[in-house]
XYZ file of C-alpha atoms in Angstrom:
559
model
C -59.130 -35.300 80.252
C -62.571 -35.615 79.036
C -63.195 -38.440 76.597
C -64.841 -36.460 74.173
C -61.722 -34.101 74.095
C -59.363 -37.478 74.202
C -61.133 -38.268 70.765
C -60.302 -34.671 69.400
C -57.384 -34.850 70.324
C -56.492 -38.455 69.011
C -58.290 -37.154 65.672
C -56.771 -34.074 65.539
C -53.073 -36.555 65.884
C -53.980 -38.959 62.844
C -54.878 -35.842 60.952
C -50.834 -35.026 61.291
C -49.750 -37.919 61.231
C -48.244 -39.187 57.903
C -50.676 -41.930 57.318
C -54.129 -39.330 56.769
C -51.537 -37.769 54.055
C -51.619 -41.380 52.395
C -54.227 -41.087 49.025
C -54.567 -43.469 46.450
C -53.055 -42.356 42.704
C -55.386 -44.380 40.112
C -54.690 -43.864 36.593
C -55.270 -46.628 33.279
C -53.166 -47.417 30.633
C -54.319 -47.892 28.084
C -51.802 -50.035 25.201
C -52.824 -49.230 21.836
C -51.213 -48.822 18.603
C -50.084 -45.069 18.134
C -49.069 -43.460 14.232
C -45.833 -41.356 14.718
C -44.021 -39.238 11.766
C -40.746 -39.625 13.366
C -37.117 -38.852 10.877
C -39.235 -38.930 7.372
C -42.050 -42.023 7.833
C -44.682 -43.209 10.056
C -44.692 -45.584 11.755
C -46.726 -47.928 13.862
C -44.948 -47.862 17.460
C -47.017 -49.630 20.553
C -47.715 -46.013 22.803
C -50.082 -45.693 26.342
C -52.770 -43.265 26.482
C -51.578 -42.174 22.537
C -48.333 -40.691 24.075
C -45.068 -40.953 23.585
C -43.741 -40.859 26.570
C -46.534 -42.455 28.017
C -48.413 -40.581 31.106
C -45.928 -39.619 34.464
C -47.279 -41.309 37.036
C -46.032 -38.994 40.724
C -47.291 -40.018 43.800
C -46.277 -39.424 47.053
C -43.846 -41.621 49.995
C -47.051 -43.382 51.688
C -49.526 -43.438 49.184
C -50.548 -46.500 47.429
C -50.542 -46.422 43.184
C -53.712 -48.724 41.259
C -52.956 -48.870 37.360
C -54.978 -50.672 35.399
C -53.186 -52.057 32.218
C -56.172 -52.687 29.290
C -53.681 -54.388 26.485
C -55.056 -52.709 22.854
C -52.272 -53.646 21.157
C -51.501 -57.315 19.252
C -48.814 -57.901 21.682
C -48.253 -59.831 25.323
C -47.406 -57.115 27.564
C -46.546 -56.753 31.078
C -45.331 -52.831 32.982
C -42.734 -53.410 35.206
C -41.852 -50.287 37.857
C -38.737 -50.074 37.935
C -36.626 -49.044 41.736
C -40.029 -50.240 43.238
C -39.482 -52.490 46.354
C -43.378 -53.933 45.859
C -42.877 -54.925 49.823
C -45.661 -57.210 50.017
C -46.811 -56.762 46.705
C -44.269 -58.650 44.435
C -47.109 -59.890 42.235
C -46.988 -55.832 40.820
C -43.097 -56.130 40.106
C -43.892 -56.855 35.869
C -41.370 -58.711 34.188
C -42.704 -61.511 32.413
C -42.294 -65.317 32.992
C -40.272 -64.122 36.399
C -43.824 -62.633 38.601
C -46.420 -62.964 35.486
C -47.502 -64.174 32.744
C -47.985 -61.456 29.848
C -51.556 -59.731 30.051
C -52.791 -60.429 26.302
C -53.666 -59.260 23.898
C -57.892 -57.589 24.828
C -57.202 -58.159 28.261
C -56.446 -56.336 31.635
C -54.937 -56.595 34.926
C -54.328 -54.406 38.069
C -51.144 -53.565 39.482
C -51.886 -52.184 42.978
C -48.478 -51.379 45.167
C -47.565 -49.459 48.350
C -44.534 -46.049 48.030
C -42.242 -47.420 51.379
C -39.631 -45.558 51.717
C -39.474 -44.161 48.616
C -39.002 -40.482 47.227
C -37.477 -39.668 43.690
C -37.309 -40.179 40.883
C -38.386 -44.441 39.018
C -39.917 -44.884 36.111
C -41.774 -47.768 34.143
C -41.680 -49.550 31.110
C -42.500 -53.142 28.850
C -40.238 -55.608 30.082
C -41.986 -57.984 26.949
C -39.245 -57.793 23.842
C -38.566 -54.608 23.329
C -41.373 -52.784 23.036
C -40.108 -50.590 25.817
C -38.714 -48.296 23.370
C -42.280 -46.732 23.071
C -43.811 -48.453 26.641
C -42.533 -46.336 28.480
C -42.665 -42.818 31.196
C -41.499 -41.476 34.251
C -42.592 -42.490 38.066
C -42.616 -39.727 40.616
C -41.841 -39.950 44.359
C -42.471 -37.175 46.210
C -41.482 -36.685 49.786
C -44.957 -37.149 52.396
C -46.226 -33.705 52.529
C -44.351 -32.347 55.218
C -40.952 -33.148 54.530
C -38.314 -31.302 52.227
C -36.539 -32.130 49.507
C -32.821 -32.078 51.331
C -31.520 -30.286 48.899
C -32.009 -26.338 47.492
C -35.909 -26.018 46.432
C -36.302 -26.432 43.022
C -38.570 -23.725 40.538
C -39.665 -26.191 38.752
C -39.242 -30.118 37.772
C -38.114 -30.998 34.160
C -38.169 -35.375 33.215
C -35.613 -35.147 30.570
C -36.349 -39.052 29.288
C -33.685 -40.240 26.879
C -35.310 -42.813 24.454
C -34.104 -44.615 20.716
C -35.826 -44.764 18.267
C -35.719 -47.015 15.266
C -37.382 -46.725 12.327
C -38.777 -49.773 11.851
C -40.792 -51.877 14.244
C -39.023 -52.973 17.535
C -40.807 -56.155 17.956
C -39.447 -57.133 14.226
C -36.186 -55.811 14.828
C -35.136 -58.474 18.295
C -36.891 -60.984 16.008
C -35.171 -61.050 13.096
C -31.752 -60.941 15.893
C -33.210 -63.613 17.714
C -33.952 -65.643 13.750
C -30.301 -64.823 13.229
C -28.385 -65.677 15.964
C -26.773 -62.019 15.683
C -27.297 -58.626 17.300
C -30.272 -56.715 17.068
C -29.725 -53.897 14.276
C -28.579 -50.676 15.827
C -31.377 -47.609 16.262
C -31.665 -44.703 13.924
C -31.659 -42.148 16.484
C -31.925 -41.444 20.143
C -34.728 -38.967 21.214
C -35.388 -36.869 24.679
C -38.834 -36.530 25.542
C -39.800 -38.646 22.263
C -38.372 -36.106 19.919
C -35.030 -36.481 18.001
C -34.262 -33.361 17.295
C -33.215 -31.256 14.728
C -30.032 -33.251 13.737
C -32.064 -35.804 12.011
C -33.723 -35.615 9.373
C -36.873 -33.832 8.206
C -36.230 -33.397 12.100
C -36.534 -29.819 12.317
C -39.633 -29.337 14.701
C -38.954 -32.830 16.071
C -37.086 -31.049 19.655
C -37.962 -30.877 23.070
C -37.832 -28.083 24.569
C -38.207 -26.058 27.794
C -38.197 -22.049 29.449
C -35.831 -21.375 32.359
C -36.440 -18.079 34.859
C -32.841 -16.728 35.314
C -31.554 -17.370 39.120
C -34.100 -20.704 39.987
C -33.340 -23.424 40.870
C -34.907 -27.124 38.444
C -35.069 -30.402 38.781
C -33.999 -32.435 35.987
C -35.097 -35.437 36.498
C -32.514 -37.561 33.822
C -34.783 -40.930 32.714
C -32.093 -42.994 30.140
C -35.315 -45.205 28.222
C -32.876 -46.327 25.758
C -33.181 -50.144 25.305
C -29.248 -50.824 24.358
C -27.218 -47.612 24.777
C -25.596 -45.816 27.736
C -25.243 -41.876 27.097
C -23.700 -38.828 27.741
C -26.257 -35.759 28.524
C -24.538 -32.123 28.619
C -26.472 -28.684 28.867
C -24.322 -25.520 26.927
C -22.575 -23.957 29.294
C -24.232 -25.033 32.274
C -22.856 -27.196 35.712
C -25.690 -29.524 37.242
C -25.552 -30.855 41.026
C -26.195 -34.885 41.719
C -28.677 -34.825 44.545
C -30.367 -38.675 43.909
C -29.053 -41.624 41.574
C -32.168 -44.495 40.866
C -34.243 -42.507 43.894
C -31.192 -42.354 46.437
C -30.789 -38.705 47.769
C -26.986 -38.601 47.134
C -23.916 -36.181 48.621
C -24.238 -33.267 45.725
C -21.901 -33.674 43.192
C -21.431 -30.842 41.121
C -20.328 -32.048 37.506
C -20.887 -31.223 34.100
C -21.779 -34.571 32.159
C -24.008 -37.026 33.132
C -23.202 -40.250 32.858
C -26.438 -42.677 32.213
C -27.116 -46.310 31.665
C -30.179 -48.529 30.791
C -32.435 -48.167 33.409
C -30.485 -46.063 35.729
C -32.118 -42.444 37.028
C -29.824 -39.561 37.731
C -31.959 -36.492 39.875
C -30.138 -33.037 39.047
C -30.215 -29.845 39.988
C -29.803 -27.110 37.030
C -29.244 -23.080 38.152
C -30.545 -20.869 36.256
C -26.976 -18.528 36.240
C -25.842 -18.040 32.035
C -27.143 -14.913 30.065
C -30.151 -15.127 28.568
C -30.406 -16.623 26.105
C -30.794 -20.315 24.189
C -28.681 -23.873 24.737
C -28.662 -27.322 23.495
C -29.059 -30.120 26.122
C -27.544 -32.996 24.457
C -27.080 -36.437 24.857
C -24.596 -39.238 22.718
C -23.765 -42.683 22.852
C -21.097 -44.297 25.267
C -19.849 -46.778 24.385
C -17.639 -49.791 25.548
C -16.715 -52.092 23.149
C -14.287 -51.974 20.377
C -15.791 -52.857 16.418
C -19.243 -53.038 17.591
C -21.863 -51.202 15.339
C -23.579 -48.532 17.020
C -26.230 -45.729 16.794
C -22.983 -42.967 16.586
C -25.887 -39.755 16.742
C -26.161 -37.013 19.437
C -30.070 -35.720 20.413
C -30.640 -32.518 21.515
C -33.177 -30.345 23.385
C -33.752 -26.334 23.199
C -33.459 -24.849 27.095
C -33.565 -21.903 26.734
C -34.185 -18.868 29.146
C -37.024 -16.045 30.039
C -36.131 -13.388 27.148
C -33.665 -15.108 24.614
C -33.556 -13.674 21.309
C -30.759 -15.716 20.405
C -32.100 -17.729 16.990
C -29.136 -19.893 17.272
C -28.814 -21.945 20.745
C -24.824 -22.591 22.369
C -24.021 -26.432 21.135
C -22.233 -28.484 24.316
C -18.981 -30.425 23.747
C -19.780 -33.830 24.153
C -17.411 -36.547 24.904
C -15.743 -38.540 22.283
C -18.595 -42.228 22.478
C -15.558 -44.491 24.767
C -14.915 -42.040 27.106
C -14.899 -45.193 29.703
C -12.601 -42.580 32.512
C -15.543 -39.998 32.523
C -17.859 -42.517 31.994
C -16.503 -44.085 35.630
C -15.433 -41.263 37.376
C -19.073 -40.218 36.818
C -20.734 -43.485 38.185
C -17.242 -43.882 41.266
C -17.229 -40.348 42.853
C -21.032 -40.595 43.938
C -21.922 -41.828 47.715
C -24.360 -41.420 49.722
C -26.485 -38.205 51.627
C -27.404 -39.831 55.346
C -30.623 -38.343 55.916
C -34.526 -40.633 54.724
C -34.558 -43.377 54.033
C -30.976 -44.451 54.429
C -30.061 -47.420 55.213
C -26.310 -47.793 56.619
C -24.276 -51.023 55.293
C -24.202 -54.814 56.730
C -21.464 -55.913 58.083
C -21.682 -59.060 58.140
C -22.548 -61.069 55.361
C -24.081 -64.049 55.046
C -24.039 -64.792 51.167
C -21.092 -64.451 49.136
C -21.130 -64.434 45.539
C -19.146 -64.414 42.245
C -21.001 -63.381 39.418
C -19.131 -63.584 36.037
C -21.226 -61.913 32.894
C -20.901 -61.192 29.340
C -21.632 -63.159 26.400
C -21.004 -66.306 24.708
C -22.368 -68.272 22.213
C -24.983 -70.924 22.075
C -25.997 -72.956 19.581
C -28.779 -72.927 17.207
C -30.035 -75.300 14.146
C -31.928 -72.354 12.563
C -29.191 -69.809 13.036
C -27.274 -68.608 9.939
C -23.867 -70.079 11.122
C -25.755 -72.789 13.582
C -24.488 -70.744 16.809
C -26.514 -67.726 18.605
C -25.466 -64.713 20.594
C -25.768 -66.041 24.309
C -25.861 -63.474 26.927
C -24.779 -65.479 30.635
C -24.365 -65.182 34.433
C -21.394 -67.816 35.150
C -21.264 -69.915 32.051
C -25.758 -69.918 32.564
C -27.736 -68.164 29.906
C -30.666 -67.732 31.454
C -34.263 -69.379 30.379
C -37.686 -67.920 30.857
C -40.692 -70.233 31.730
C -43.175 -70.387 28.918
C -45.975 -72.342 31.383
C -46.261 -70.894 34.064
C -44.173 -67.863 36.288
C -41.273 -68.035 38.168
C -43.180 -66.613 41.165
C -46.329 -69.019 41.009
C -44.340 -71.892 40.361
C -42.949 -70.712 43.591
C -45.908 -69.885 46.030
C -47.778 -73.017 44.204
C -44.562 -75.324 44.677
C -45.058 -77.089 41.238
C -42.013 -78.541 39.712
C -40.164 -78.570 36.715
C -40.125 -74.747 35.993
C -36.876 -73.988 37.951
C -34.220 -75.540 39.483
C -32.210 -73.997 42.909
C -28.604 -74.529 42.299
C -27.313 -71.575 40.426
C -24.029 -71.766 41.228
C -21.926 -69.215 43.441
C -19.016 -68.754 41.153
C -18.147 -70.063 37.556
C -17.264 -73.206 37.187
C -13.862 -72.798 36.640
C -11.302 -69.748 37.119
C -9.902 -68.383 34.342
C -8.094 -64.587 33.358
C -11.457 -63.329 33.067
C -10.519 -59.856 31.390
C -7.275 -61.670 29.147
C -9.066 -62.049 25.975
C -7.468 -65.021 25.177
C -10.145 -66.657 27.010
C -11.554 -66.861 23.533
C -9.408 -69.607 22.356
C -10.989 -71.737 25.350
C -14.251 -73.331 22.981
C -14.958 -74.690 26.887
C -16.464 -71.113 28.141
C -16.861 -69.683 24.337
C -20.499 -71.759 24.869
C -23.031 -70.974 27.510
C -26.118 -73.925 28.661
C -29.702 -72.729 28.568
C -31.102 -73.037 31.399
C -33.430 -71.772 34.220
C -31.361 -71.887 37.513
C -31.861 -70.167 40.341
C -30.199 -68.559 43.814
C -32.562 -69.344 47.113
C -32.039 -66.499 49.794
C -33.087 -67.356 53.457
C -35.029 -63.771 54.907
C -32.628 -60.971 56.266
C -29.570 -63.089 54.859
C -26.981 -59.809 53.847
C -25.681 -60.759 50.195
C -22.445 -60.016 48.686
C -22.074 -60.257 44.777
C -18.403 -59.506 42.822
C -19.799 -58.999 39.787
C -17.210 -59.134 36.880
C -17.457 -58.285 33.349
C -15.045 -60.914 31.239
C -13.728 -60.877 27.446
C -16.021 -63.998 26.139
C -16.836 -62.303 22.454
C -16.257 -59.017 23.939
C -15.563 -56.606 26.585
C -18.460 -54.627 27.742
C -19.542 -52.206 30.441
C -22.708 -53.698 31.789
C -25.864 -52.477 33.271
C -27.067 -54.612 35.562
C -30.068 -54.041 37.559
C -31.809 -56.146 40.352
C -35.268 -56.418 41.445
C -37.231 -55.625 44.516
C -33.965 -54.543 46.121
C -31.921 -51.665 46.533
C -28.158 -52.511 47.067
C -24.895 -50.582 48.331
C -21.875 -50.194 45.807
C -18.930 -50.858 48.186
C -16.577 -50.316 45.463
C -15.723 -50.201 40.793
C -12.389 -50.982 38.983
C -11.280 -52.828 36.226
C -9.457 -55.898 35.607
C -9.942 -59.087 37.650
C -11.196 -58.392 40.866
C -9.111 -59.631 43.604
C -10.802 -60.534 47.144
C -8.015 -58.645 48.902
C -6.409 -56.068 47.629
C -9.315 -54.367 46.286
C -11.352 -55.326 49.504
C -8.795 -52.573 51.706
C -11.695 -50.393 48.296
C -14.875 -50.191 50.081
C -16.462 -48.348 50.998
C -19.009 -49.216 53.973
C -19.432 -45.408 55.277
C -21.455 -43.602 52.643
C -22.016 -45.823 49.295
C -23.600 -44.584 46.701
C -27.111 -46.966 46.919
C -28.915 -47.811 43.805
C -30.889 -50.494 42.110
C -29.382 -50.723 38.422
C -25.522 -51.438 38.035
C -22.992 -49.918 35.275
C -20.147 -52.907 35.440
C -17.403 -51.124 34.293
C -15.550 -52.070 30.967
C -13.355 -55.461 31.517
C -13.862 -54.958 35.736
C -15.482 -55.326 38.833
C -18.047 -53.562 41.066
C -19.304 -54.937 44.806
C -22.517 -55.166 45.650
C -24.584 -55.629 48.994
C -27.927 -55.763 50.101
C -30.295 -57.647 52.672
C -32.937 -59.985 51.400
C -35.355 -59.015 53.464
C -38.415 -59.669 50.564
C -40.117 -62.426 49.657
C -40.943 -63.507 46.665
C -39.312 -63.845 43.334
C -36.493 -61.103 42.123
C -35.352 -60.887 38.633
C -31.298 -59.732 38.130
C -30.360 -59.200 34.699
C -28.558 -56.713 31.764
C -30.766 -54.088 31.103
C -29.026 -53.668 27.198
C -32.513 -55.559 25.944
C -29.631 -57.500 23.255
C -28.299 -59.294 26.302
C -31.369 -59.899 28.065
C -32.720 -61.187 25.211
C -30.041 -63.728 24.452
C -29.764 -65.176 28.118
C -27.664 -62.438 30.782
C -30.406 -63.513 33.603
C -30.733 -64.918 36.432
C -33.196 -64.817 39.829
C -33.400 -65.217 43.384
C -36.022 -66.564 45.244
C -36.071 -65.073 48.803
C -37.440 -67.347 51.209
C -40.761 -65.886 54.004
C -39.974 -64.476 56.945
C -41.042 -65.559 60.348
C -43.552 -62.380 60.742
C -46.932 -62.262 59.319
C -45.456 -59.550 56.592
C -42.836 -61.010 55.922
C -44.779 -64.153 54.128
C -45.266 -64.411 50.833
C -49.114 -63.059 50.027
C -51.175 -64.556 47.294
C -51.786 -63.843 43.861
C -54.111 -61.459 43.092
C -57.514 -62.874 41.552
C -56.931 -60.970 38.828
C -53.839 -62.204 37.525
C -52.802 -62.995 33.871
C -52.534 -67.241 33.226
C -50.229 -68.352 31.463
């Protein structure tokens, strides 16, 4: 073969390779005030590019995403790319004071990261205060060119972003909760793609609608962007087939209801096989606590068939707000599809951790009752630093910002899910600390997440940045290390980045720590994150050049 012919063959081979299909997906986010009309009033919100929800970002596996953020709002801001691994780009992860200092009003920062070994539905949102109520949007990773979905090709894809709305400034709502030491005021409405739907005052025309054709498949990319509530989602007279959760493919799971916690995503196929007409899509709350105020309303949108003439859509029968069996059935019946990006369960565990998660009190001299609600993990209530981000402190070896003595288990064992624990004052008060857990590179970590009955038992959505994890098992009551280990699915467990730990129960997760950096783990209910239900991991460097934490970008915001 001549040199010229060899060169031509090699060039054609490269053009046909996955590397050749990689592109740079570049956008600008202008974060600023926006006045909108909702529920009979005009409200000033913080939004991106004058939109609610914000812009949908679409990239393919292998692409590079570049987002220029210009903060024109009156608040500090960061953007988190929820569920993105951020391998070798930890500075772009976004949680305030964890991987970066916030972008000050008038400032800017460019987030840049690669889409590696991921495809499916994710989302982006603010990670400062309660601003993610209105600063959020869909993040969609398509397969590489030439790769197909492992399910019937949809006729169309429909982002369904479930949200929460306050007739108030959401920052003021959070500040009032912090000042009083109590929970934040409940929301006034839920939304579908930014619209509350016709069941709320002055909202007859504030309802999302989407047209479908009979006999076609549609991929619903469902995102729970609500701040403090898990939700049930249904479409009247239609079944759905779940094909992915948190951007990890699942074995097809047919269902007429989706349970989805804040932070989670669900990809579900809809087959438009019903009579030509109009049907309501609806979302209502799933509340696992008792005697706690919540927004007991329903948002709905309209799915209508091409050619429909019916003026009154059909309404689905929604589950009861406390229907834990329905939620648990959905959460526990999902299994992973062995295919692209599937990762087998690591069998040898290097780090065993037992984490109690829940609520407690902390002393607060300025609060109404001298105490404040305090979320905690292993009786440690997390306090973020104020002068330097955790990742900066780790990279530059700055002492005094955090300690590395986060406990592998609570200080004492007790009957975690028995309400009598509230009689023990040593358990209902949690100290404020900034403690991290150090993980060696490539260590396999297994964590038992145990809900507690301190103050109140609750279903907690726990999100880990930087990793997907296998969900080996879930159950109610206190975790039994002998009996419950027999229930582990080590063959095809679902993979998640956000797990809804059952109310008064537990979940066991496992992952490989192969992503150098500092990674946040926290409850995705903002009311609980605000009060300290969080902790962080330091993942040490590995032996190769591509497993060593890179230096921060030059434009990284400073505190």
